[in-house]
XYZ file of C-alpha atoms in Angstrom:
760
model
C 133.824 24.340 13.324
C 135.281 25.977 10.345
C 133.711 27.382 7.473
C 134.812 24.314 5.508
C 133.533 21.795 7.517
C 130.016 23.426 7.731
C 129.911 24.167 3.883
C 131.028 20.240 3.801
C 127.913 19.296 6.223
C 125.463 21.694 4.694
C 126.347 20.313 1.203
C 125.862 16.679 2.510
C 122.440 17.212 3.494
C 121.072 19.217 0.472
C 122.533 16.179 -1.363
C 120.734 14.067 0.862
C 117.239 15.942 0.261
C 118.036 15.628 -3.263
C 118.579 11.990 -3.243
C 115.417 11.847 -1.343
C 113.421 13.783 -3.616
C 114.369 11.660 -6.535
C 113.607 8.465 -4.726
C 110.238 9.621 -3.775
C 109.188 10.572 -7.659
C 110.740 7.157 -8.513
C 108.640 5.613 -5.722
C 105.361 7.661 -6.242
C 105.886 9.389 -9.594
C 102.124 8.433 -10.810
C 100.781 10.337 -7.898
C 102.838 13.207 -7.992
C 102.213 13.857 -11.805
C 98.389 13.412 -10.996
C 98.145 15.714 -8.508
C 100.506 18.547 -9.949
C 99.756 18.301 -13.918
C 96.480 20.480 -13.751
C 98.058 23.079 -11.189
C 101.008 23.378 -13.396
C 99.068 23.514 -16.440
C 97.159 26.479 -14.710
C 100.758 28.222 -14.527
C 102.423 27.341 -17.787
C 99.643 27.354 -20.453
C 97.736 30.563 -21.622
C 94.097 28.756 -21.161
C 95.002 28.263 -17.348
C 95.877 31.801 -16.877
C 92.381 32.674 -18.142
C 90.813 30.060 -16.034
C 92.342 31.531 -12.903
C 91.614 35.420 -14.547
C 87.922 34.277 -14.701
C 87.817 33.766 -10.805
C 88.229 37.514 -10.620
C 85.373 38.233 -12.570
C 82.113 38.911 -10.793
C 80.317 36.597 -8.663
C 82.581 33.814 -8.135
C 82.851 33.761 -4.513
C 81.216 30.375 -4.654
C 83.391 28.918 -6.990
C 86.334 30.131 -4.632
C 84.290 27.935 -1.974
C 84.122 24.822 -4.278
C 87.732 25.075 -5.469
C 88.999 25.066 -1.867
C 86.798 22.428 -1.121
C 88.216 20.468 -3.901
C 91.695 21.180 -2.945
C 90.929 19.709 0.465
C 89.402 16.574 -0.740
C 92.151 16.079 -3.302
C 94.590 16.436 -0.227
C 92.902 13.887 1.561
C 92.611 11.261 -1.479
C 96.579 11.454 -1.108
C 96.985 11.356 2.477
C 94.243 8.665 3.258
C 95.373 5.221 3.108
C 93.033 2.711 1.574
C 91.502 0.917 4.454
C 89.031 -0.620 2.296
C 91.408 -2.683 0.406
C 92.658 -4.040 3.774
C 88.991 -5.387 4.308
C 88.797 -6.743 0.796
C 91.945 -8.518 0.706
C 91.403 -10.104 4.417
C 88.218 -11.066 3.435
C 89.385 -12.338 0.046
C 92.170 -14.641 1.089
C 90.356 -15.604 4.303
C 87.897 -17.277 2.056
C 90.448 -18.673 -0.318
C 93.015 -19.755 1.899
C 91.749 -19.774 5.606
C 94.729 -21.559 7.141
C 97.282 -18.820 5.746
C 94.892 -15.953 7.410
C 95.298 -17.817 10.858
C 98.956 -18.144 10.141
C 99.474 -14.808 8.885
C 97.089 -12.683 10.985
C 95.512 -11.340 8.218
C 92.949 -9.208 10.113
C 92.534 -5.681 8.319
C 94.536 -3.586 11.191
C 97.457 -5.809 10.411
C 97.253 -5.271 6.789
C 96.959 -1.407 7.381
C 99.896 -1.222 9.445
C 101.742 -2.756 6.375
C 100.413 0.162 4.144
C 101.408 2.401 6.432
C 104.950 1.543 5.947
C 104.692 1.297 2.272
C 103.038 4.707 1.801
C 104.705 6.544 4.383
C 108.236 5.015 4.728
C 110.964 5.449 7.227
C 111.253 8.951 5.815
C 115.202 8.657 5.465
C 115.009 6.864 1.923
C 112.137 8.895 0.263
C 109.652 11.390 1.297
C 106.003 10.256 2.184
C 103.746 10.971 -0.771
C 101.497 12.838 1.652
C 104.143 15.441 2.036
C 103.274 16.353 -1.556
C 99.491 16.791 -1.094
C 99.592 20.146 -0.168
C 101.523 21.107 -3.112
C 98.493 21.861 -5.316
C 96.765 24.604 -3.205
C 100.207 26.259 -2.455
C 100.452 26.548 -6.508
C 96.926 27.839 -6.566
C 97.770 30.439 -4.113
C 100.634 31.658 -5.717
C 98.553 31.741 -8.890
C 96.285 34.261 -6.873
C 98.916 36.243 -5.503
C 100.657 36.581 -8.905
C 97.026 37.915 -10.427
C 96.640 40.449 -7.418
C 99.892 41.686 -7.014
C 101.401 41.075 -10.156
C 104.725 43.164 -9.211
C 104.676 41.681 -5.657
C 107.891 39.901 -4.494
C 106.086 36.671 -4.540
C 105.520 37.268 -8.514
C 109.259 37.812 -8.895
C 110.354 34.724 -6.937
C 108.420 32.362 -9.068
C 106.251 29.150 -8.148
C 109.259 27.042 -7.814
C 110.627 29.290 -5.147
C 107.376 30.141 -3.567
C 106.647 26.442 -2.946
C 109.782 25.993 -0.621
C 108.946 29.220 1.223
C 105.324 27.804 2.083
C 106.776 24.283 2.869
C 109.067 25.684 5.332
C 106.615 28.080 6.786
C 104.171 24.865 7.138
C 106.973 23.130 8.816
C 107.391 25.365 11.513
C 104.163 26.803 12.268
C 102.571 23.247 12.881
C 104.555 22.805 15.948
C 103.461 26.534 17.168
C 99.970 25.702 16.159
C 99.925 22.251 18.018
C 101.672 23.580 21.000
C 98.566 25.660 21.684
C 96.268 22.536 21.448
C 95.710 20.897 24.706
C 96.780 17.231 24.561
C 94.536 15.489 26.818
C 93.324 11.769 25.881
C 92.252 9.912 22.827
C 88.644 10.816 23.558
C 89.554 14.701 23.207
C 91.644 13.850 20.155
C 88.589 12.085 18.869
C 86.409 15.379 19.599
C 89.126 17.745 18.287
C 89.184 15.730 14.857
C 85.815 16.857 14.184
C 86.194 20.292 15.866
C 89.420 20.735 13.530
C 87.216 20.019 10.443
C 84.970 22.542 11.280
C 87.681 24.993 11.312
C 88.790 23.960 7.876
C 85.125 24.946 6.802
C 85.203 28.119 8.744
C 88.317 29.136 7.103
C 86.957 28.210 3.652
C 83.736 30.369 4.059
C 85.833 33.304 5.264
C 87.760 33.093 1.921
C 84.956 32.793 0.004
C 82.788 35.387 1.562
C 85.859 37.923 1.368
C 86.173 37.022 -2.202
C 82.944 37.591 -3.180
C 82.095 41.243 -1.355
C 85.738 42.828 -1.361
C 87.406 43.776 -4.669
C 90.779 43.603 -2.750
C 91.307 39.998 -2.752
C 94.515 39.881 -0.845
C 92.529 39.268 2.488
C 90.621 36.265 0.849
C 94.215 35.095 -0.002
C 95.532 35.562 3.513
C 92.450 33.345 4.650
C 93.582 30.473 2.222
C 97.086 30.852 3.335
C 95.904 30.224 6.929
C 93.670 27.477 5.539
C 97.023 25.725 4.278
C 98.909 26.353 7.576
C 95.990 24.905 9.656
C 95.526 21.918 7.504
C 99.245 21.104 7.633
C 99.212 21.620 11.657
C 96.041 19.821 11.904
C 97.440 16.610 10.215
C 100.363 16.535 12.113
C 98.370 16.455 15.130
C 95.872 14.184 14.522
C 98.592 11.543 13.346
C 100.334 11.675 16.997
C 98.737 9.557 19.493
C 98.064 10.105 23.043
C 100.923 9.298 25.438
C 98.781 6.388 27.345
C 98.028 4.277 23.889
C 100.920 1.548 23.735
C 102.961 0.772 20.613
C 100.793 -2.377 20.436
C 97.567 -0.312 19.990
C 98.823 2.207 17.845
C 97.785 0.428 14.460
C 94.186 -0.113 15.587
C 93.809 3.214 16.514
C 95.341 4.619 13.547
C 93.024 2.370 11.462
C 89.649 3.428 13.269
C 90.698 7.107 12.759
C 91.989 6.389 8.899
C 89.290 4.212 8.023
C 86.553 6.946 9.207
C 88.684 9.323 6.989
C 88.974 7.108 3.918
C 85.393 6.223 3.858
C 84.133 9.921 4.363
C 86.509 10.932 1.482
C 85.182 8.104 -0.948
C 81.446 9.211 0.135
C 82.320 12.768 -0.365
C 83.608 12.102 -3.955
C 80.865 10.014 -5.139
C 78.344 12.557 -4.002
C 80.099 15.287 -5.882
C 80.530 13.416 -8.936
C 76.761 12.291 -8.926
C 76.309 16.601 -8.481
C 78.479 16.751 -11.668
C 76.149 14.324 -13.517
C 72.828 16.516 -12.175
C 74.474 19.452 -13.140
C 75.275 18.300 -16.678
C 71.811 17.115 -17.289
C 70.518 20.273 -16.371
C 73.092 22.057 -18.385
C 74.427 24.053 -15.502
C 77.709 22.792 -15.289
C 79.163 25.915 -16.768
C 78.801 27.214 -13.691
C 81.597 25.426 -11.714
C 85.127 26.447 -12.867
C 87.233 23.736 -14.460
C 89.527 23.473 -11.701
C 86.866 21.747 -9.441
C 86.149 19.230 -12.082
C 89.836 18.580 -12.619
C 90.579 18.460 -8.775
C 87.583 15.972 -7.976
C 88.376 13.723 -10.671
C 92.012 13.437 -10.311
C 90.883 12.728 -6.736
C 88.817 10.048 -7.935
C 91.210 8.238 -10.068
C 93.702 8.433 -6.815
C 91.053 6.606 -4.643
C 90.222 4.233 -7.528
C 93.744 3.199 -8.349
C 94.966 2.834 -4.633
C 91.791 0.771 -3.892
C 91.549 -1.642 -6.673
C 95.161 -1.897 -8.201
C 98.068 -0.539 -6.027
C 96.887 -1.459 -2.372
C 95.759 -5.233 -3.163
C 98.996 -5.592 -5.041
C 101.238 -4.346 -2.190
C 99.329 -6.519 0.261
C 99.276 -9.873 -2.180
C 103.120 -9.395 -2.265
C 103.386 -9.059 1.749
C 101.203 -12.052 2.235
C 103.276 -14.062 -0.451
C 106.454 -12.911 1.404
C 105.053 -13.792 4.841
C 104.663 -17.328 3.949
C 107.699 -17.847 2.756
C 109.064 -19.901 6.121
C 106.148 -22.368 5.484
C 106.698 -24.476 2.528
C 103.308 -25.885 2.679
C 101.753 -22.584 2.995
C 103.704 -21.091 0.145
C 102.716 -24.108 -2.169
C 98.948 -23.772 -1.193
C 99.087 -20.075 -1.525
C 101.178 -19.857 -4.530
C 98.450 -20.604 -6.876
C 96.199 -18.183 -5.413
C 98.945 -15.380 -5.677
C 99.865 -15.940 -9.419
C 96.158 -16.479 -10.058
C 95.375 -13.050 -8.258
C 98.377 -11.159 -9.918
C 97.423 -12.476 -13.445
C 93.748 -11.128 -12.660
C 95.377 -7.936 -11.679
C 97.428 -7.375 -14.568
C 94.475 -8.427 -17.114
C 92.412 -5.871 -15.374
C 94.940 -3.040 -15.671
C 95.374 -4.047 -19.453
C 91.673 -3.975 -19.853
C 91.235 -0.452 -18.176
C 93.883 0.955 -20.069
C 92.633 -0.525 -23.473
C 88.855 0.948 -22.821
C 90.425 4.025 -21.678
C 92.700 4.847 -24.513
C 92.466 2.435 -27.113
C 89.099 1.079 -27.961
C 86.305 3.337 -25.644
C 82.748 2.331 -25.167
C 81.759 5.896 -26.384
C 81.680 5.641 -30.305
C 81.150 9.418 -30.565
C 79.006 8.778 -33.457
C 77.806 12.293 -35.362
C 74.531 13.800 -33.550
C 71.641 13.290 -35.947
C 67.886 13.437 -36.244
C 64.935 11.998 -37.968
C 62.663 14.150 -40.028
C 59.561 13.450 -42.055
C 60.578 12.973 -45.575
C 58.702 15.565 -46.888
C 60.124 18.187 -44.529
C 63.652 16.939 -44.887
C 66.629 18.319 -47.020
C 68.409 16.327 -49.594
C 71.824 16.682 -50.931
C 70.595 16.104 -54.486
C 68.485 19.306 -54.391
C 71.678 21.710 -53.664
C 72.364 23.930 -56.517
C 75.948 24.272 -58.153
C 77.822 27.397 -57.196
C 77.051 29.454 -60.448
C 73.201 28.665 -59.959
C 73.393 29.841 -56.523
C 75.725 32.675 -57.436
C 73.261 34.179 -60.148
C 70.154 33.599 -57.970
C 71.874 35.321 -55.191
C 72.834 38.228 -57.191
C 69.046 38.594 -58.723
C 68.010 38.447 -55.185
C 70.081 40.895 -53.587
C 69.760 43.297 -56.453
C 73.586 43.464 -56.976
C 74.999 44.945 -60.265
C 78.726 44.865 -61.538
C 79.614 47.989 -59.796
C 79.229 46.069 -56.524
C 81.951 44.276 -54.625
C 81.382 40.512 -53.601
C 82.782 39.779 -50.422
C 84.180 36.473 -49.564
C 85.456 35.464 -45.814
C 87.938 33.183 -44.577
C 88.401 32.575 -40.840
C 91.502 31.241 -39.151
C 91.179 28.884 -36.468
C 92.088 29.676 -32.688
C 89.306 28.816 -30.388
C 86.969 31.297 -28.653
C 89.698 33.846 -29.699
C 88.965 33.286 -33.601
C 85.254 33.050 -32.968
C 85.125 36.190 -31.013
C 87.325 38.016 -33.189
C 85.717 37.191 -36.630
C 82.224 37.688 -35.205
C 83.306 41.089 -33.693
C 85.043 42.403 -36.851
C 82.025 41.526 -39.188
C 78.952 42.431 -36.983
C 80.736 46.046 -36.329
C 81.302 46.268 -40.176
C 77.723 45.307 -40.652
C 76.441 48.120 -38.271
C 78.838 50.521 -40.002
C 77.847 49.603 -43.654
C 74.196 48.511 -43.929
C 75.081 46.960 -47.439
C 77.699 44.872 -46.126
C 75.708 42.036 -45.018
C 73.964 41.709 -48.494
C 77.463 41.744 -50.243
C 78.831 38.985 -48.392
C 78.635 35.991 -50.493
C 80.403 33.131 -48.782
C 82.219 32.433 -45.390
C 84.807 29.494 -45.148
C 85.914 28.927 -41.744
C 87.706 26.519 -39.397
C 87.856 25.352 -36.046
C 87.119 28.594 -33.299
C 86.374 30.827 -36.162
C 83.530 28.474 -37.453
C 81.850 28.868 -33.927
C 81.857 32.532 -34.377
C 80.641 32.356 -37.962
C 77.716 30.357 -36.863
C 76.773 32.850 -34.365
C 77.127 35.671 -36.591
C 75.021 34.196 -39.163
C 72.494 33.053 -36.821
C 72.229 36.582 -35.465
C 71.821 38.138 -38.871
C 69.425 35.532 -39.687
C 67.110 36.294 -36.758
C 67.607 39.752 -37.386
C 66.296 39.171 -40.875
C 63.360 37.881 -39.438
C 62.710 40.991 -36.963
C 64.429 39.346 -34.066
C 66.753 41.089 -32.056
C 68.900 40.486 -28.841
C 67.778 41.667 -25.471
C 68.646 45.448 -25.028
C 71.724 44.845 -22.853
C 73.196 42.748 -25.804
C 72.418 44.835 -28.893
C 75.912 46.063 -29.224
C 78.525 43.732 -30.805
C 80.936 43.859 -27.831
C 78.266 42.885 -25.505
C 76.545 40.150 -27.835
C 79.657 38.251 -28.413
C 81.390 38.772 -25.146
C 78.495 37.005 -23.420
C 78.574 34.055 -25.887
C 82.550 33.526 -25.341
C 83.128 34.317 -22.216
C 80.628 31.434 -21.407
C 82.523 28.393 -19.700
C 82.844 25.659 -22.361
C 85.766 23.873 -20.635
C 84.075 22.347 -17.667
C 81.892 20.133 -19.650
C 84.750 19.018 -21.784
C 86.769 18.458 -18.893
C 84.057 16.231 -17.253
C 83.476 14.251 -20.680
C 87.055 13.671 -21.478
C 88.054 12.392 -17.926
C 84.862 10.650 -16.999
C 81.294 10.973 -18.278
C 82.050 10.024 -21.818
C 82.568 6.537 -20.746
C 79.455 5.685 -19.072
C 77.399 7.819 -21.311
C 78.859 5.195 -24.062
C 77.253 2.538 -21.951
C 74.148 3.344 -20.846
C 73.032 6.972 -21.913
C 71.403 7.226 -25.566
C 69.521 10.253 -26.480
C 67.548 10.293 -29.952
C 69.216 7.082 -30.801
C 72.937 8.054 -30.359
C 75.615 8.068 -27.577
C 75.824 11.496 -26.094
C 79.247 12.694 -25.278
C 81.363 15.998 -24.638
C 80.656 17.668 -28.002
C 76.819 17.140 -27.526
C 76.722 19.125 -24.369
C 79.430 21.556 -25.999
C 76.744 21.941 -28.526
C 73.918 22.266 -25.957
C 76.300 25.158 -24.135
C 76.702 26.984 -27.284
C 72.952 27.018 -27.873
C 72.011 28.082 -24.256
C 74.908 30.792 -24.547
C 73.455 32.012 -27.607
C 69.488 31.894 -26.545
C 70.462 33.609 -23.080
C 70.624 36.937 -25.257
C 67.068 36.715 -26.427
C 63.776 37.116 -24.678
C 62.211 33.457 -24.097
C 59.400 34.025 -26.544
C 62.011 33.379 -29.331
C 63.601 30.107 -27.958
C 61.455 27.973 -30.790
C 62.783 30.403 -33.495
C 66.466 29.850 -32.197
C 66.270 26.203 -31.807
C 64.913 25.949 -35.090
C 67.686 28.206 -36.434
C 70.819 26.579 -34.746
C 69.572 23.051 -34.443
C 67.652 22.250 -37.868
C 69.414 20.493 -40.634
C 72.632 21.986 -41.877
C 70.799 23.166 -45.518
C 68.065 24.684 -43.472
C 69.548 28.352 -43.826
C 70.164 27.841 -47.698
C 67.076 26.104 -49.255
C 63.457 26.619 -49.671
C 62.279 29.984 -48.089
C 65.604 30.940 -46.658
C 67.367 30.835 -49.822
C 69.892 33.699 -50.169
C 69.038 35.200 -46.822
C 72.313 34.149 -45.157
C 75.923 33.780 -46.783
C 76.860 30.436 -47.941
C 78.748 28.849 -44.805
C 81.598 26.357 -45.850
C 82.813 24.356 -42.804
C 86.161 23.047 -43.077
C 87.135 19.726 -41.224
C 89.574 16.781 -41.434
C 89.513 13.143 -41.292
C 91.643 11.545 -38.603
C 92.316 8.255 -40.292
C 93.382 9.607 -43.721
C 94.221 13.259 -43.285
C 91.758 14.393 -46.052
C 90.125 17.683 -46.053
C 86.451 17.530 -45.814
C 83.637 20.140 -46.014
C 80.326 20.859 -45.395
C 79.164 22.564 -48.504
C 75.435 24.149 -49.047
C 76.048 23.833 -52.799
C 76.759 20.910 -55.040
C 80.239 20.049 -55.638
C 81.724 19.015 -58.595
C 85.414 17.526 -60.221
C 86.193 21.396 -60.980
C 85.391 23.074 -57.719
C 86.706 21.362 -54.354
C 88.188 18.397 -56.157
C 90.696 17.470 -53.239
C 87.800 17.544 -50.758
C 85.253 14.963 -49.227
C 81.724 16.169 -49.648
C 80.863 15.592 -46.192
C 77.245 16.256 -46.441
C 76.587 13.944 -49.397
C 78.572 11.020 -47.481
C 76.526 11.696 -44.605
C 73.054 11.580 -46.162
C 74.421 8.470 -48.318
C 75.608 6.114 -45.320
C 73.175 7.295 -42.580
C 70.003 6.566 -44.619
C 66.739 4.929 -43.552
C 64.260 2.543 -45.460
C 61.943 4.546 -47.529
C 59.084 2.617 -45.744
C 59.986 4.592 -42.465
C 58.972 7.764 -44.306
C 61.790 9.434 -42.392
C 65.173 11.052 -43.216
C 68.381 11.521 -41.058
C 69.349 15.023 -40.956
C 72.561 16.812 -39.878
C 71.891 19.627 -37.126
C 73.916 22.499 -38.155
C 75.446 22.950 -34.563
C 76.622 19.456 -35.062
C 78.097 20.230 -38.400
C 79.759 23.317 -36.502
C 81.325 20.960 -34.239
C 83.110 18.691 -36.720
C 85.329 21.862 -37.491
C 86.041 22.904 -33.913
C 86.951 19.373 -32.551
C 90.173 20.749 -30.805
C 92.243 17.324 -29.929
C 91.178 15.807 -26.636
C 89.201 18.597 -25.360
C 86.768 17.466 -27.894
C 85.732 14.192 -29.199
C 86.141 13.159 -32.965
C 82.828 12.427 -34.227
C 82.584 9.703 -36.315
C 80.308 9.921 -39.662
C 79.802 6.472 -41.725
C 81.727 6.254 -44.748
C 83.945 8.833 -43.940
C 85.629 8.445 -40.385
C 86.347 10.542 -37.508
C 86.421 14.018 -37.945
C 89.143 16.760 -36.033
C 89.511 20.447 -35.985
C 89.853 21.711 -39.370
C 93.073 23.517 -38.796
C 95.112 20.086 -38.521
C 94.571 20.106 -42.391
C 94.795 24.154 -42.857
C 94.167 26.613 -40.530
C 92.782 29.966 -42.296
C 90.186 28.594 -44.527
C 91.868 29.933 -47.473
C 92.021 26.649 -49.049
C 88.271 26.648 -49.575
C 88.413 30.284 -50.217
C 90.826 30.216 -53.050
C 89.005 27.712 -54.996
C 85.604 29.797 -54.376
C 87.343 32.752 -55.792
C 89.138 30.975 -58.146
C 85.899 29.660 -59.875
C 83.918 32.920 -59.709
C 86.728 34.724 -61.164
C 86.869 32.246 -64.026
C 83.052 31.949 -65.039
C 81.843 35.346 -63.657
C 84.937 37.736 -64.364
C 82.694 40.726 -64.586
C 81.953 41.195 -60.900
C 84.591 42.634 -58.540
C 85.455 40.440 -55.606
C 86.628 41.354 -52.057
C 88.685 38.674 -49.851
C 88.674 39.072 -46.050
C 90.764 37.112 -44.001
C 90.374 37.141 -40.435
C 93.413 36.391 -38.761
C 94.330 35.975 -34.721
C 97.688 34.367 -34.954
C 100.927 34.904 -37.094
C 101.041 32.540 -40.327
C 104.537 34.170 -41.600
C 107.190 31.036 -41.411
C 110.224 33.562 -41.959
C 110.287 34.802 -38.464
C 111.293 31.151 -36.735
C 114.023 31.055 -34.342
C 116.897 28.533 -34.673
C 115.952 25.556 -32.644
C 118.775 22.934 -31.905
C 116.913 20.046 -30.223
C 115.899 17.498 -32.821
C 113.282 16.319 -30.173
C 111.954 19.705 -30.167
C 112.289 20.249 -33.875
C 110.229 17.047 -34.682
C 107.511 17.954 -32.352
C 107.351 21.568 -33.853
C 106.969 20.415 -37.490
C 104.125 18.056 -36.522
C 102.130 21.384 -35.887
C 103.865 23.763 -38.056
C 103.089 21.811 -41.300
C 99.144 22.647 -41.174
C 99.021 25.892 -38.803
C 101.566 27.618 -40.831
C 103.088 25.874 -43.716
C 99.848 24.787 -45.533
C 98.203 28.142 -44.459
C 100.887 30.216 -45.600
C 100.730 28.511 -49.050
C 96.705 29.191 -49.387
C 97.086 32.664 -48.270
C 99.919 33.103 -50.845
C 98.041 31.861 -53.551
C 94.616 33.929 -52.795
C 97.076 37.019 -52.891
C 98.668 35.990 -56.211
C 95.245 35.056 -57.875
C 93.895 38.961 -57.111
C 93.441 40.643 -60.188
C 95.125 44.209 -59.870
C 92.860 47.061 -60.033
C 89.630 44.747 -59.807
C 89.955 42.414 -56.724
C 91.622 43.301 -53.587
C 92.198 41.490 -50.219
C 92.739 42.345 -46.817
C 93.833 40.765 -43.690
C 92.016 41.764 -40.321
C 95.127 40.584 -38.132
C 94.564 40.603 -34.306
C 97.354 43.139 -33.475
C 97.657 44.851 -29.784
C 98.010 48.718 -29.758
C 101.706 48.621 -30.632
C 100.804 46.758 -33.894
C 102.232 43.563 -32.572
C 100.446 40.044 -32.525
C 98.302 40.378 -29.651
C 99.576 37.248 -27.293
C 97.583 38.627 -24.387
C 94.718 37.022 -25.643
C 95.442 33.198 -25.152
C 94.366 30.032 -27.230
C 91.233 28.247 -25.565
C 87.637 27.829 -25.143
C 86.985 30.019 -22.095
C 87.938 33.394 -22.261
C 87.342 36.386 -19.482
C 84.949 39.260 -20.156
C 88.241 41.368 -19.645
C 90.320 39.625 -22.219
C 87.259 39.858 -24.714
C 87.033 43.749 -23.675
C 90.639 43.914 -24.892
C 90.365 42.272 -27.873
C 87.390 44.017 -29.151
C 89.389 47.464 -28.464
C 92.098 45.773 -31.187
C 89.356 46.151 -33.775
C 90.483 48.725 -36.561
C 88.444 49.960 -39.458
C-alpha cells in the first residue's frame, strides 16, 4: 500500500473517531459535563489545586481511601443501567393498560434490553457513555502525578494527552488481564464478580496505606493506576457472557447482574449521603475532602435523573412506538402516553424551579432571642465623635500619638490570613499598636480575618491565651485558615440546603450552608484554646454584634465595620457599631438598625432579637454560590461586600474624612491590607466582545470601585501629618503572589509561604 493510501485510511479513521466523539457529546452531553466538571475544575481553578495539595498534608491517607471509593461509585453510577425504572414502568403501564403489556411483552427484562440499546448504542454512531466513566479518576491520577513529579513527562504532556495515553493502556491491558482469568461457566463468573470487587477494595486499601505511611507518593499513585486498569478489565470481563448462554437468554442474564449492581450502587450512595448528614450534625464534615462530597453528589444526581427522568422517558417512547401497528392499542395508549409525558415535563419544570428559582430554603439571617434587659439596642450606639473622644480618654492617647485606621481587601482565606497575620505580628512587635487601632473596615475574606484577630485580642485582654502550640501568629492563623470550610459549602449548595429548608429548623430559623460555615469558624477558633474557655469563646463570637462595643466591653476592641451589599438593589450596607447620620455613611444602609426595626418581637414577650457577630461576619463573605445570600427583613438578600467595593476603602475614607474634619488635631495612619492587584492600568488587550462583557462585570467592583476609593484616600492625606501604607501580598521578587490562590481552603504550606511574604 502506498504512503498516500495509508494516510488516507488513517485520516479517515481519525475523522470517524472525531465524528463519533461529537455524536457522543450530543447524545450524552449532560452526563459528560456532570462527571468532568469537578475534575476539570480541580485542574484549571486555583482552589482546585489547593484541594489536591491538601491531600499531601499529613494524615490524609484515609481521605485517599474515600476519594478512590467515591470515584468507583461515580464510575458505577454512569456504568449501571437503571433497572428500577424497568420495574416501575412495567408495573405502571401494566396497571394502566394491561392489554398493552400483554401485546408488547413489557416485562422488566424486555425493557432493560431496550435501555441497553439506547445507553450503549451500536458503537458505530457514538461511543457508549460508559466509555467516559473512567475519565474522572484518570484526571485525578494526573493531578497527583503533576503535584508529585512536577517536572515529569506526564506534566509536560498535559491532561489532554495523558487521558488518551491512559485510555489506550486500558484498552490493550484489558485483553491481557482477562486472558489470565479462566472463563469456565456462569456460576464461576458470578463468583468472580464478588472476587473482582474484593480486588478493587484491596487496591484502594493499598493505595491509601502507602499514601498514609510513605512520603514518596509515587508508589501509592502506581496502585491507583493499577486500580484503573483492573477496573477497566473487570467490567469488560463481566459484560461478556459465558459461551453456553444462548442469545435469547442474554438479556435476562445481564438484567440479573445489572439489577444487583444498580441496587448496590443506590444503597451505597444513600448510606453515604446519610453519613454526610451525620458528619454535618456532629460538625465533622470538614474531615472529608470536597472531592468526596462532589463525587457522591454528582453520582446521586446521575442516578436520580436516570431513574426518574431519562429512563422512563425512553421506555414510554419505546412502548408508544411498539403500539404503532395496532390502531386500537395506539388509541387506548395515546392518552396514557401523553398524560405521562405531560407529568414528566411538569415534574422537570418543578424540579428546575425549586432548585434554581424559588428554593425551599429562604436563607433567613441567623438570629437569637435575648432577655430585653440584657439585649443591645441600636438607639444606644454613640455617634462617631462621642465614641472617638471616649476612646481617646480610655486609651490615654495624646495628640502626639498616631491613630490607626485599617482597611482590608477581599480575597477569601488568603485575605483573612494576610490581614490577621500582618496585624497580629505588628501587635507583637509594638505593644502600643493594638491600643492605637481605632477602627477596621473590611470586605469578604478580610472580614473573617478581622473577626478572628479582634476576638483573639479581646480574649487576651481578659487574660485568656491560646494553647502553647498556637502562641505564634503563624501557627494560630495557619490553623484557622487551613481548616476545610469547603466541604460543608458543597454539601449545602448541592444537596442539604434544600432539605433543611423543608424540615429542619434550629432556634426558629432555617439552617443552611452559611450556618454551618459559621459553626466551622467557631470550631476552628475554639480548638486553639483549652476547653475551659469554651463559654468565653462562644460568648465572644456568637453574642450580639454590639457585645464588643458597649457596656463593660466599650473601647476594648477597635470598631469593626462590616461591609456587604444588597443583591436586589446593588446598594452598599454596613454593620456599624456607631450611630449613623446623614453626614457620615450617607450612601450606605445601616444594617444593624434595619435588622432591629424589622426583626422585632412584641413587648409583652420580654425578649428582643439579636444578631450574632459571627452571622454578621458571614454577610460580608457570602461569595457567590459557595455561600448563601442571607435575607434581612426590610433590606433584602446580602452578598459578598466585594461585589460593591472590594478593599473596604470606601468606609475607611468616610471615617478618615469625618475625623480629619472634626478632630483635625490628631494624626492618622491609614493601613490598607491588599492581597491582589487593584491597578487598572496593567490590562492587556482583549479582542473578544464575549470576554470583554464578562470581564467588565467583575472589573467594575473589584478594581474600578476599589481604585477610585483608594485614590480618594491617598488624595485626602494631609502631607506631613497623616500617612498611608499599603501592605501588599508580594512574593520574594516583589511581584503579586499569584501562588496563593483565591478560595476558602488553603494548605498549611501555602500559609507558610504567605507568612514568609510579611515585611516590616
